[in-house]
Amino acid sequence: MDDPSSDFGRELLARGVSRREFLGFCTSLAVMIGLPRSASAAIAEAIENNPKPTLVWLNFQDCAGNTESFLRASKPTAAEVILDLISIDYHEVIMAAAGHQAEANLRSVVESQSGQYIAVVEGSIPTGAGGAYMTVGGRSALQIANEVCGNALATIAAGTCASFGGIPAASPNPTGALGISDAVPGIKTLINLSACPVNAQNLTATLVYFLTYSKWPPLDHLNRPLFAYGKSIHDNCERRAHYDSGQYVEQWGDEAHRDGQCLYKMGCKGPVSFQNCPNIGWNDNTSWPVACGHGCIGCAEPDFWDKMTPFYEHLPGFPGFGRGSDIDKIGFWGTLGVTGAFAAHTLTHLGKRLVQNGGDKAQEGPPASTPLDEGDEK
Amino acid sequence: MTVPAENVGVQPDVGREQTRDGYERVYVWDLIVRASHWIIMLSIFTLAGTGIYIGDPFLIPSGATNEQFVMGNVKVVHSYAAIVFTLTVAVRIGWMFVGSYYARWREFVPTTARRIRDVFGMLKFYLFLAKKPPLNVGHNPLAGSIYLLVFALYLLMIATGFALYSVSADGYMEMWNFLLPLFGGAQMARWIHHVAMWFILGFFAHHIWSAMLVSKVEGMGLIDSMFSGYKFLPPGWRNRDD
Ligand code: HEM
Ligand code: HEM
Ligand code: SF4
Ligand code: SF4
């Protein structure tokens, strides 16, 4: 039964989201965060009644992909309603205000709600050329980040660029791009929701966790919530049985590929990447990369564009032999080379000795006296 | 044979015995040195064999997935060999501080003036600039310093291996995940683990040839000594030893 007496109930009704759907959503959130199912009541209660924080969304060097991920639910879902209820006072991509008016909105949030609003950052911060690579209203991204994140209750880095620099920071990093933690060190509370783009479900879950408990979820050493980044892709992958059995795709479209076997040999980075994609999926859990037959590219890891490439190779190769060069082949020939070199060296030494000793002459009988080693007389 | 009193100095406490032709049979490598050397070698062969398969699984079984466990088994063997390897390396490194004279860390770090001189003496020999290698009872100082690097490679393999293990570990082995950021993430740890293996195998290729060469020119039974523990030292070695 929808309760049209509360704002929230009216909102759900207007969107055509049933109460049952909403409670189901709360339960799935509870499970996803790693709480018992019973916590869903507390979550539902908090979503309905707790005051919603103000949120400002900063876009820096980015492709707006995280905004897309965040807004593009295929149908109006409970998640979307919640995100709509959080008052987003500044978001360059979706706000109606423009120009000086928009900047005034941002300034008023920072000044009037200092220490109370949540800053969501999308995109990396260019620090090269004194910050000239990106300015908004005459101020550099670094200045804006310092001011807005510095005064926020908490900062959420949405996506890998804001978390770790991402693609703009990939070698040779022409703009000196940095993630928030490096660009604005000493932020009080920073939560990195890396991934390219951020999974809207993880963003929602993080916000709901805060709404419910007035604190942030436990984080890993990269400031990422453990509920979303605590396990490797590989350990939750539905193709894992094929990995353990040793049955791998060896070419796109081969029989193993059509059978849905493991993508390890096609360069899948699932074993070295951490996120909950296999569990929560993407696009309302329609699918996720490995389920579509493509390996994980490790998009949520720091420097993934430099470290996880070539995406279709197991390892990056050996420096000087090209990206994706075969380390085993190089190692094998290198070892053979060392063998050859030292064999030749040894044989030369022994050959020289043989010649100097005038041929291979074994002793005729036991030595009569003990010869002193030359150079050791004293 | 008499040795001038001023040259005797403090002799290590090792068993020695005169042979008929004036050579002295000296017990250089105690059991722990020898056993650890060969156990480490065998575990490295096992680890490298299974590791190469893990990096590039070239055998692909046919048949139902639930009846196959090839990669799983290979990883089990790798893990058990890793335990043997790690414990043996740990014992050997501990032995560097409490073991017998020629097992000690001074054999690996050239500290005395003579051992530093002998590093260059040995290099000269390798470069055909000297006819004979300098005489040493324990490791020659150049080899010793190289073994130091080899032990560093062992530790690197262990650290990256444990870091990789921690990715999927449940329970106390998870504690090693603090190592992952030190290596720049799991993918870098995997790369280092893989490349360092080839450095160890490259060392091995050099090691056996050099062991044969030095064994032959020194004439002290070097290779045998790694099995029996005894070296045969020509008369006068006391003058050279420290
Ligand atoms: C000299 C010793 C060792 C050698 C030569 C060796 C070799 C290798 C190689 C070549 C790989 C494949 C790497 C790749 O391309 O993905 C590997 C994987 C692995 N090694 Fe070792 N290893 C050694 C010692 C250890 C030790 C001491 C451990 C400790 C637990 C260990 C744990 C692992 C683990 C967990 C993996 C699996 C990585 C994955 O799941 O992708 N290794 N090893
Ligand atoms: C993976 C293979 C091997 C590795 C990593 C390895 C490594 C080492 C290390 C670290 C030492 C120093 C030992 C200590 O004091 O604890 C050593 C000594 C020695 N190894 Fe090996 N070894 C390998 C295989 C072999 C083989 C196959 C032989 C036989 C030809 C051999 C013969 C010797 C000898 C004769 C010594 C004493 C050398 C000296 O005093 O300089 N090793 N080896
Ligand atoms: S497809 Fe990738 S993540 Fe899945 S089991 Fe294979 S290697 Fe692991
Ligand atoms: S499967 Fe891997 S590459 Fe794909 S979204 Fe998840 S973490 Fe990123």
XYZ file of C-alpha atoms and ligand atoms in Angstrom:
722
model
C 0.000 0.000 0.000
C 1.417 3.346 -0.913
C 1.149 5.937 1.729
C 0.200 9.131 -0.058
C 0.399 11.080 3.183
C 4.206 11.480 3.089
C 6.215 13.329 0.482
C 8.069 10.216 -0.286
C 4.934 8.110 -0.669
C 3.486 10.666 -3.083
C 6.686 10.682 -5.025
C 6.691 6.912 -5.382
C 3.068 6.970 -6.427
C 3.709 9.633 -9.022
C 6.534 7.535 -10.474
C 4.488 4.397 -10.535
C 6.771 2.587 -8.111
C 4.838 0.333 -5.762
C 5.565 0.087 -2.075
C 6.417 -3.566 -2.585
C 8.989 -2.614 -5.173
C 10.454 -0.022 -2.827
C 10.775 -2.481 0.051
C 12.279 -5.029 -2.301
C 14.800 -2.404 -3.279
C 15.645 -1.743 0.379
C 16.179 -5.446 0.988
C 18.457 -5.819 -1.999
C 20.427 -2.786 -0.817
C 20.772 -4.294 2.645
C 22.070 -7.539 1.191
C 24.400 -5.724 -1.153
C 25.914 -3.685 1.684
C 26.404 -6.921 3.555
C 23.767 -6.314 6.239
C 21.155 -8.815 7.349
C 17.827 -8.694 5.545
C 16.217 -7.314 8.664
C 18.175 -4.102 8.187
C 15.935 -3.310 5.241
C 13.280 -1.933 7.614
C 15.771 0.530 9.064
C 16.827 1.474 5.540
C 13.228 2.022 4.395
C 12.526 4.057 7.498
C 15.632 6.190 6.969
C 14.909 6.802 3.320
C 11.381 7.893 4.065
C 11.963 10.060 7.088
C 15.573 11.108 7.628
C 16.537 14.557 6.351
C 18.191 14.335 2.970
C 21.569 15.986 2.641
C 22.346 18.553 0.019
C 24.577 17.331 -2.725
C 26.762 19.215 -5.189
C 28.171 17.414 -8.182
C 31.388 18.736 -9.708
C 32.437 17.791 -13.219
C 36.143 18.096 -13.928
C 38.185 16.363 -16.648
C 35.661 13.708 -17.566
C 33.405 12.307 -20.235
C 30.216 12.714 -18.149
C 30.002 8.932 -18.213
C 29.405 8.764 -14.471
C 26.534 11.208 -14.798
C 25.138 9.037 -17.560
C 25.503 5.925 -15.460
C 23.805 7.726 -12.588
C 20.866 9.059 -14.572
C 20.232 6.413 -17.142
C 18.133 3.878 -15.346
C 16.067 2.145 -17.982
C 12.842 2.563 -16.022
C 11.968 4.846 -13.147
C 13.198 2.827 -10.243
C 13.122 3.276 -6.536
C 16.806 4.187 -6.716
C 16.077 7.048 -9.029
C 13.401 8.379 -6.728
C 15.821 8.405 -3.850
C 18.450 10.193 -5.843
C 15.864 12.728 -6.937
C 14.888 13.340 -3.356
C 18.412 14.164 -2.385
C 18.605 17.773 -3.222
C 21.179 18.207 -5.889
C 21.913 21.911 -5.751
C 24.604 22.019 -8.383
C 25.249 19.709 -11.293
C 26.653 21.201 -14.454
C 25.168 18.570 -16.728
C 21.577 18.620 -15.497
C 20.966 21.894 -13.696
C 18.678 24.480 -15.188
C 20.716 27.445 -14.009
C 23.597 28.639 -16.147
C 26.505 31.037 -16.024
C 26.960 33.322 -13.037
C 23.694 32.194 -11.553
C 24.878 28.602 -11.405
C 28.174 29.622 -9.833
C 26.274 31.661 -7.281
C 24.252 28.552 -6.342
C 27.436 26.634 -5.715
C 28.932 29.452 -3.679
C 25.823 29.757 -1.582
C 25.876 26.024 -0.733
C 29.546 26.159 0.220
C 29.003 29.227 2.379
C 25.651 28.573 3.986
C 25.988 24.810 4.490
C 29.665 24.541 5.145
C 30.500 21.142 6.647
C 27.016 19.754 5.937
C 26.750 19.049 2.226
C 28.133 16.131 0.259
C 30.403 16.810 -2.708
C 30.380 14.286 -5.511
C 33.294 14.689 -7.884
C 33.431 13.319 -11.368
C 36.611 13.569 -13.428
C 40.264 14.142 -12.661
C 41.857 17.427 -11.691
C 44.472 18.819 -14.086
C 47.337 20.385 -12.184
C 49.674 21.122 -15.115
C 50.264 24.667 -16.396
C 49.069 26.138 -13.117
C 45.674 24.525 -13.552
C 45.022 26.288 -16.869
C 43.792 23.102 -18.545
C 40.434 23.460 -16.895
C 38.672 26.491 -15.510
C 35.047 27.193 -14.641
C 33.986 30.790 -14.187
C 37.630 31.843 -14.165
C 38.695 29.467 -11.407
C 40.786 26.380 -11.933
C 39.499 22.909 -11.158
C 42.062 22.695 -8.364
C 40.800 25.895 -6.727
C 37.202 24.746 -6.990
C 38.005 21.305 -5.616
C 39.968 22.783 -2.747
C 37.121 25.022 -1.769
C 34.147 22.739 -2.385
C 35.664 19.463 -1.145
C 37.519 21.219 1.641
C 34.252 22.483 3.154
C 32.149 19.400 2.506
C 30.932 16.940 5.095
C 32.236 14.235 2.808
C 33.506 13.896 -0.724
C 32.536 11.032 -2.960
C 34.775 10.470 -5.952
C 32.481 8.973 -8.566
C 34.407 6.988 -11.137
C 38.053 6.105 -11.644
C 39.116 9.546 -12.925
C 38.049 11.318 -9.755
C 39.350 8.482 -7.599
C 42.756 7.869 -9.148
C 43.144 10.114 -12.195
C 41.799 7.536 -14.627
C 42.228 7.903 -18.355
C 43.283 11.606 -18.309
C 46.118 10.631 -15.966
C 47.291 7.773 -18.193
C 50.862 8.012 -19.393
C 52.156 10.532 -20.464
C 49.494 12.471 -18.523
C 49.778 15.714 -20.514
C 47.616 17.764 -18.147
C 49.157 16.556 -14.899
C 45.808 15.025 -13.969
C 45.312 13.739 -10.437
C 42.543 12.061 -8.503
C 40.947 13.928 -5.604
C 42.981 12.239 -2.887
C 46.223 13.424 -4.510
C 45.022 16.801 -5.734
C 43.359 17.843 -2.482
C 45.210 15.963 0.228
C 43.785 16.003 3.731
C 40.082 15.883 2.883
C 38.219 14.829 6.017
C 36.075 12.079 4.554
C 36.771 10.771 1.082
C 35.038 7.816 -0.469
C 36.334 6.525 -3.740
C 33.778 4.816 -5.931
C 36.114 3.896 -8.732
C 34.967 2.134 -11.901
C 34.614 3.384 -15.412
C 31.916 4.538 -15.037
C 30.743 4.318 -11.438
C 28.018 1.761 -10.917
C 24.922 3.783 -9.928
C 23.927 1.031 -7.521
C 27.140 1.431 -5.552
C 26.637 5.188 -5.416
C 23.050 4.757 -4.239
C 24.029 2.149 -1.674
C 26.759 4.384 -0.280
C 24.367 7.313 0.069
C 21.647 5.143 1.583
C 24.117 3.678 4.041
C 24.907 7.198 5.164
C 21.232 8.159 5.333
C 20.508 5.135 7.488
C 23.449 5.095 9.855
C 24.766 8.688 9.692
C 28.209 7.296 9.027
C 30.055 5.979 6.013
C 30.579 2.316 5.181
C 33.916 0.648 6.056
C 36.587 1.325 3.433
C 39.577 -0.521 1.984
C 43.117 0.880 1.724
C 42.095 2.841 -1.376
C 39.121 4.405 0.436
C 36.632 2.249 -1.428
C 33.649 0.748 0.413
C 34.421 -2.858 1.262
C 30.898 -3.982 0.433
C 31.544 -3.112 -3.205
C 35.310 -3.579 -3.551
C 36.159 -6.231 -0.962
C 36.278 -9.202 -3.332
C 37.930 -9.756 -6.667
C 35.829 -10.088 -9.799
C 37.379 -13.527 -10.275
C 36.155 -14.849 -6.926
C 32.519 -14.102 -7.723
C 32.634 -14.776 -11.448
C 30.088 -17.144 -12.891
C 32.773 -18.544 -15.221
C 35.073 -19.450 -12.350
C 34.349 -23.176 -12.619
C 35.809 -23.085 -16.124
C 38.909 -21.340 -14.827
C 39.507 -24.017 -12.204
C 38.835 -26.819 -14.639
C 41.317 -25.347 -17.114
C 38.853 -24.673 -19.917
C 39.546 -21.391 -21.629
C 38.515 -19.313 -24.589
C 41.529 -19.092 -26.900
C 40.097 -17.065 -29.724
C 37.112 -14.787 -30.010
C 34.210 -16.794 -31.307
C 35.773 -20.220 -30.851
C 33.740 -23.068 -29.439
C 34.814 -22.354 -25.869
C 33.741 -18.743 -26.309
C 30.351 -19.789 -27.569
C 30.088 -22.156 -24.612
C 30.744 -19.330 -22.185
C 34.055 -20.587 -20.827
C 36.672 -18.619 -18.916
C 38.241 -15.558 -20.557
C 41.553 -15.777 -18.659
C 43.628 -16.379 -21.776
C 41.896 -13.489 -23.541
C 43.422 -11.169 -20.956
C 40.609 -11.071 -18.422
C 41.805 -8.983 -15.455
C 39.172 -10.384 -13.111
C 41.811 -12.077 -10.909
C 43.482 -8.756 -10.154
C 40.451 -6.434 -10.044
C 38.099 -5.664 -7.214
C 34.440 -4.788 -7.600
C 31.031 -6.368 -7.199
C 30.082 -6.428 -10.907
C 29.371 -10.187 -10.938
C 26.911 -9.760 -8.072
C 25.024 -6.575 -8.913
C 25.624 -6.409 -12.655
C 25.125 -3.335 -14.772
C 22.109 -1.641 -16.335
C 19.656 -2.812 -13.700
C 21.483 -6.098 -13.480
C 20.802 -6.957 -17.107
C 24.357 -8.144 -17.608
C 27.992 -7.407 -16.896
C 31.129 -7.581 -19.051
C 32.143 -11.203 -18.488
C 28.548 -12.351 -18.917
C 28.646 -10.687 -22.358
C 31.752 -12.665 -23.266
C 34.363 -9.955 -22.738
C 37.061 -10.041 -20.104
C 37.216 -7.587 -17.246
C 39.605 -4.732 -17.987
C 40.127 -3.781 -14.361
C 38.475 -0.395 -14.735
C 38.216 0.199 -10.985
C 41.932 -0.178 -10.256
C 44.385 2.720 -9.952
C 46.235 3.477 -13.219
C 44.209 0.836 -15.022
C 44.849 2.404 -18.404
C 48.599 1.947 -17.928
C 48.703 -1.239 -15.887
C 45.875 -3.352 -17.284
C 46.715 -2.767 -20.929
C 46.967 -4.499 -23.353
C 43.468 -5.514 -22.395
C 43.656 -8.723 -24.392
C 46.979 -9.903 -22.954
C 47.599 -11.580 -19.640
C 50.594 -9.385 -18.729
C 51.900 -6.035 -20.033
C 55.017 -7.535 -21.617
C 58.652 -6.735 -21.010
C 60.060 -3.194 -21.377
C 62.003 -2.777 -24.588
C 60.173 -5.618 -26.333
C 56.894 -3.826 -26.867
C 53.570 -3.761 -25.031
C 52.153 -7.220 -24.618
C 55.369 -8.983 -25.616
C 55.553 -12.612 -24.486
C 57.556 -12.658 -21.244
C 57.918 -16.436 -21.302
C 59.408 -16.356 -24.776
C 61.824 -13.564 -23.875
C 62.716 -15.320 -20.627
C 63.254 -18.615 -22.382
C 65.592 -17.194 -25.022
C 67.313 -15.038 -22.428
C 67.971 -18.083 -20.267
C 69.187 -19.995 -23.275
C 71.435 -17.028 -24.092
C 72.912 -17.056 -20.597
C 73.470 -20.795 -20.906
C 75.230 -20.344 -24.233
C 77.350 -17.454 -23.040
C 78.513 -19.197 -19.882
C 79.025 -22.486 -21.671
C 81.278 -20.739 -24.185
C 83.017 -18.870 -21.368
C 83.628 -22.027 -19.370
C 84.822 -23.981 -22.380
C 87.193 -21.157 -23.352
C 88.675 -21.130 -19.859
C 89.114 -24.862 -19.795
C 90.402 -24.936 -23.343
C 93.054 -22.340 -22.529
C 94.128 -24.328 -19.499
C 94.356 -27.440 -21.543
C 96.610 -25.751 -24.086
C 98.781 -24.158 -21.394
C 99.180 -27.467 -19.605
C 100.256 -29.035 -22.863
C 97.315 -31.312 -23.351
C 95.200 -33.581 -21.242
C 97.676 -35.548 -19.170
C 96.546 -37.558 -16.196
C 99.106 -38.222 -13.469
C 101.171 -41.369 -13.914
C 101.352 -42.226 -10.230
C 100.790 -40.710 -6.800
C 102.757 -37.462 -6.278
C 105.985 -37.844 -4.362
C 105.797 -34.523 -2.573
C 103.192 -31.826 -2.066
C 103.484 -29.009 -4.556
C 102.924 -25.558 -3.117
C 100.309 -23.484 -4.808
C 101.930 -20.709 -6.813
C 101.398 -17.282 -5.321
C 100.849 -18.794 -1.915
C 104.494 -19.350 -0.967
C 104.497 -16.990 1.941
C 103.450 -29.002 6.778
C 104.040 -26.033 9.026
C 102.191 -22.799 8.960
C 103.806 -19.596 10.253
C 102.237 -18.790 13.591
C 101.237 -15.256 12.588
C 99.142 -16.630 9.770
C 97.038 -18.991 11.780
C 94.765 -16.394 13.292
C 91.324 -17.368 14.460
C 90.369 -20.418 12.544
C 86.738 -21.346 12.146
C 85.704 -24.336 14.112
C 85.340 -26.834 11.313
C 86.335 -30.435 11.121
C 89.524 -30.909 9.106
C 91.727 -33.746 8.259
C 94.972 -34.132 6.341
C 94.862 -36.219 3.189
C 97.811 -38.170 1.877
C 99.026 -35.587 -0.633
C 98.949 -32.646 1.758
C 95.443 -31.520 0.973
C 93.197 -30.803 3.867
C 89.676 -32.177 3.926
C 87.509 -29.536 5.502
C 83.865 -29.748 6.457
C 82.574 -26.489 4.995
C 78.843 -26.847 4.325
C 76.839 -28.144 7.221
C 73.720 -30.195 6.697
C 71.354 -27.221 6.775
C 73.289 -25.393 4.049
C 73.321 -28.437 1.816
C 69.785 -29.609 2.438
C 68.337 -26.131 2.037
C 70.213 -25.646 -1.244
C 68.764 -28.771 -2.808
C 65.287 -28.413 -1.345
C 65.156 -24.848 -2.619
C 66.326 -25.998 -6.046
C 63.677 -28.716 -6.277
C 60.917 -26.427 -5.075
C 61.961 -23.779 -7.602
C 61.691 -26.316 -10.408
C 58.217 -27.257 -9.204
C 57.169 -23.638 -8.734
C 58.488 -22.566 -12.119
C 56.819 -25.474 -13.909
C 53.455 -24.886 -12.293
C 53.860 -21.101 -12.453
C 54.417 -21.095 -16.199
C 51.229 -23.101 -16.556
C 49.324 -20.671 -14.323
C 50.511 -17.761 -16.459
C 49.722 -19.510 -19.714
C 47.511 -22.577 -19.319
C 48.505 -24.514 -22.420
C 46.778 -27.800 -21.554
C 43.052 -27.569 -22.043
C 41.122 -30.646 -20.944
C 38.014 -31.662 -22.798
C 34.994 -33.103 -21.098
C 32.504 -31.835 -18.602
C 33.668 -28.840 -16.609
C 32.628 -30.310 -13.294
C 34.854 -33.331 -13.867
C 38.008 -31.341 -14.598
C 40.230 -29.505 -12.174
C 43.474 -28.954 -14.060
C 44.182 -25.335 -13.123
C 42.915 -26.029 -9.627
C 45.357 -28.900 -9.165
C 48.268 -26.978 -10.615
C 47.591 -24.163 -8.181
C 47.427 -26.618 -5.297
C 50.859 -27.991 -6.234
C 52.176 -24.424 -6.608
C 50.871 -23.548 -3.166
C 52.377 -26.575 -1.432
C 55.711 -26.071 -3.174
C 55.494 -22.423 -2.125
C 55.147 -23.470 1.506
C 58.217 -25.723 1.250
C 60.150 -22.985 -0.545
C 59.193 -20.261 1.923
C 59.984 -22.289 5.029
C 63.320 -23.488 3.621
C 64.355 -19.986 2.645
C 63.354 -18.773 6.100
C 65.457 -21.472 7.762
C 68.434 -20.725 5.537
C 68.238 -17.005 6.237
C 67.942 -17.642 9.965
C 70.939 -19.960 9.668
C 72.932 -17.036 8.262
C 72.874 -15.603 11.785
C 73.088 -18.657 14.019
C 74.622 -21.305 11.765
C 78.161 -22.577 11.360
C 81.001 -20.320 10.255
C 80.670 -20.753 6.479
C 76.880 -20.508 6.601
C 77.000 -16.996 8.044
C 76.016 -13.751 6.390
C 79.673 -12.642 6.161
C 80.037 -15.180 3.348
C 77.545 -13.140 1.330
C 78.411 -9.551 2.201
C 82.049 -8.767 1.473
C 83.080 -6.803 4.546
C 86.761 -7.488 5.109
C 89.394 -5.842 2.946
C 90.530 -9.192 1.632
C 87.079 -10.320 0.619
C 86.460 -7.024 -1.157
C 89.796 -7.467 -2.959
C 88.778 -10.997 -3.919
C 85.568 -9.781 -5.527
C 87.772 -8.031 -8.058
C 90.213 -10.921 -8.175
C 87.358 -13.198 -9.145
C 86.079 -10.715 -11.727
C 89.546 -10.599 -13.254
C 89.547 -14.353 -13.477
C 86.154 -14.388 -15.195
C 87.350 -11.715 -17.641
C 90.452 -13.717 -18.548
C 92.681 -11.124 -16.851
C 93.968 -13.539 -14.218
C 94.899 -17.159 -14.594
C 93.618 -18.354 -11.248
C 90.663 -17.438 -9.091
C 91.510 -16.264 -5.567
C 91.415 -19.104 -3.105
C 88.568 -19.153 -0.598
C 87.323 -21.814 1.715
C 83.698 -20.713 1.826
C 81.935 -18.970 -1.041
C 84.187 -16.859 -3.150
C 83.169 -13.280 -2.379
C 81.849 -12.525 -5.864
C 79.638 -15.608 -5.835
C 78.609 -14.718 -2.294
C 77.391 -11.278 -3.321
C 75.484 -12.770 -6.230
C 73.827 -15.231 -3.841
C 72.766 -12.218 -1.825
C 70.875 -10.996 -4.891
C 69.465 -14.482 -5.365
C 68.175 -14.461 -1.806
C 66.661 -11.032 -2.513
C 64.896 -12.609 -5.510
C 63.633 -15.428 -3.266
C 62.169 -12.856 -0.888
C 60.632 -10.968 -3.791
C 59.000 -14.171 -5.051
C 57.692 -14.884 -1.579
C 56.351 -11.375 -1.034
C 54.649 -11.129 -4.430
C 53.414 -14.721 -4.127
C 51.823 -14.085 -0.756
C 50.357 -10.827 -2.033
C 48.750 -12.691 -4.943
C 47.550 -15.408 -2.621
C 45.882 -12.834 -0.370
C 43.630 -11.671 -3.238
C 41.432 -14.739 -2.912
C 42.328 -15.805 0.604
C 39.736 -16.215 3.290
C 40.994 -16.179 6.829
C 44.369 -15.317 8.230
C 46.187 -15.406 4.887
C 44.219 -12.289 4.007
C 46.635 -10.320 6.176
C 49.151 -10.298 3.331
C 46.967 -7.982 1.271
C 48.869 -5.072 2.811
C 51.621 -6.085 0.363
C 49.525 -5.417 -2.731
C 49.788 -1.604 -2.728
C 53.546 -1.868 -2.145
C 53.857 -3.582 -5.515
C 51.441 -1.209 -7.254
C 48.420 -3.498 -7.234
C 47.778 -7.147 -7.975
C 48.485 -6.913 -11.703
C 51.932 -5.428 -11.047
C 52.582 -8.037 -8.350
C 51.740 -10.700 -10.907
C 54.077 -9.134 -13.441
C 56.936 -8.868 -10.941
C 56.334 -12.459 -9.803
C 56.502 -13.654 -13.379
C 59.527 -11.621 -14.473
C 61.506 -12.400 -11.310
C 61.035 -16.086 -12.036
C 62.958 -15.665 -15.255
C 65.737 -13.857 -13.412
C 66.025 -16.847 -11.067
C 66.053 -19.255 -13.995
C 68.625 -17.058 -15.747
C 70.777 -17.173 -12.631
C 70.417 -20.948 -12.598
C 71.729 -21.164 -16.183
C 74.806 -19.171 -15.214
C 75.190 -20.906 -11.860
C 75.670 -24.443 -13.132
C 78.269 -23.440 -15.700
C 80.186 -21.296 -13.244
C 80.032 -24.052 -10.645
C 81.555 -26.459 -13.150
C 84.240 -23.995 -14.205
C 85.258 -22.965 -10.705
C 85.092 -26.510 -9.489
C 87.543 -27.498 -12.199
C 90.044 -24.663 -11.901
C 90.040 -24.450 -8.108
C 90.420 -28.165 -7.806
C 88.821 -28.118 -4.365
C 85.813 -30.255 -5.188
C 83.305 -27.405 -5.212
C 80.344 -29.221 -6.734
C 80.921 -32.331 -4.637
C 81.047 -30.120 -1.585
C 77.402 -29.157 -2.037
C 76.552 -32.849 -1.639
C 79.098 -34.062 0.886
C 79.884 -30.853 2.733
C 83.650 -31.333 2.323
C 86.112 -29.301 0.309
C 89.697 -30.280 -0.391
C 92.059 -27.439 0.308
C 95.535 -27.261 -1.119
C 98.448 -26.750 1.256
C 98.848 -23.153 2.286
C 95.165 -22.237 2.331
C 95.473 -20.954 5.877
C 97.532 -18.073 4.549
C 94.563 -16.914 2.575
C 91.659 -17.572 4.839
C 90.110 -15.107 7.206
C 60.808 -19.248 -6.988
C 59.598 -19.334 -6.633
C 58.372 -19.117 -7.487
C 58.219 -19.136 -8.844
C 59.278 -19.371 -9.901
C 56.837 -18.827 -9.125
C 56.296 -18.699 -10.384
C 55.011 -18.290 -10.646
C 54.500 -17.914 -11.924
C 55.290 -17.887 -13.216
C 53.192 -17.588 -11.775
C 52.237 -17.135 -12.871
C 52.148 -15.641 -12.844
C 51.230 -15.125 -13.896
O 51.695 -14.888 -15.014
O 50.036 -14.941 -13.603
C 52.865 -17.748 -10.396
C 51.621 -17.513 -9.844
C 51.369 -17.547 -8.494
N 52.294 -17.769 -7.485
Fe 54.202 -18.253 -7.710
N 56.178 -18.646 -7.950
C 57.086 -18.816 -6.925
C 56.866 -18.696 -5.568
C 55.636 -18.442 -5.013
C 55.412 -18.307 -3.607
C 56.472 -18.396 -2.516
C 54.088 -18.075 -3.449
C 53.428 -17.869 -2.111
C 52.243 -18.155 -1.794
C 53.479 -18.057 -4.772
C 52.149 -17.841 -5.043
C 51.618 -17.700 -6.298
C 50.228 -17.439 -6.536
C 49.137 -17.287 -5.468
C 50.067 -17.349 -7.916
C 48.746 -17.188 -8.637
C 48.502 -15.922 -9.287
C 47.142 -15.980 -9.958
O 46.196 -16.552 -9.372
O 47.025 -15.460 -11.046
N 54.458 -18.284 -5.709
N 53.994 -18.182 -9.720
C 67.401 -23.347 -9.245
C 68.594 -23.772 -9.108
C 69.637 -23.287 -8.144
C 69.663 -22.171 -7.350
C 68.604 -21.065 -7.252
C 70.889 -22.188 -6.615
C 71.258 -21.223 -5.692
C 72.391 -21.289 -4.921
C 72.681 -20.470 -3.781
C 71.758 -19.364 -3.270
C 73.875 -20.844 -3.270
C 74.501 -20.305 -1.991
C 74.146 -21.403 -1.000
C 74.218 -21.116 0.454
O 75.244 -20.722 0.967
O 73.170 -21.355 1.100
C 74.372 -21.899 -4.083
C 75.552 -22.552 -3.919
C 76.013 -23.563 -4.722
N 75.281 -24.225 -5.716
Fe 73.452 -23.761 -6.323
N 71.596 -23.290 -6.979
C 70.877 -23.986 -7.908
C 71.210 -25.168 -8.536
C 72.460 -25.744 -8.448
C 72.902 -26.890 -9.210
C 72.073 -27.659 -10.240
C 74.190 -27.134 -8.849
C 75.115 -28.229 -9.367
C 75.784 -28.118 -10.426
C 74.570 -26.171 -7.861
C 75.778 -26.081 -7.252
C 76.104 -25.184 -6.260
C 77.402 -25.123 -5.641
C 78.585 -25.990 -6.000
C 77.344 -24.097 -4.671
C 78.484 -23.603 -3.784
C 79.088 -22.538 -4.647
C 79.984 -21.554 -4.009
O 80.530 -21.778 -2.947
O 80.143 -20.489 -4.615
N 73.490 -25.322 -7.649
N 73.442 -22.165 -5.087
S 36.318 -14.909 -16.936
Fe 37.849 -13.653 -15.860
S 36.974 -13.250 -13.847
Fe 35.802 -14.938 -14.743
S 36.840 -16.805 -13.997
Fe 37.761 -16.319 -15.961
S 39.548 -15.061 -15.436
Fe 38.237 -15.085 -13.630
S 33.978 -6.187 -15.064
Fe 35.929 -5.175 -14.644
S 36.179 -3.686 -16.304
Fe 34.035 -4.315 -16.294
S 33.005 -2.803 -15.056
Fe 33.560 -4.482 -13.683
S 35.574 -3.899 -12.860
Fe 35.191 -2.590 -14.628
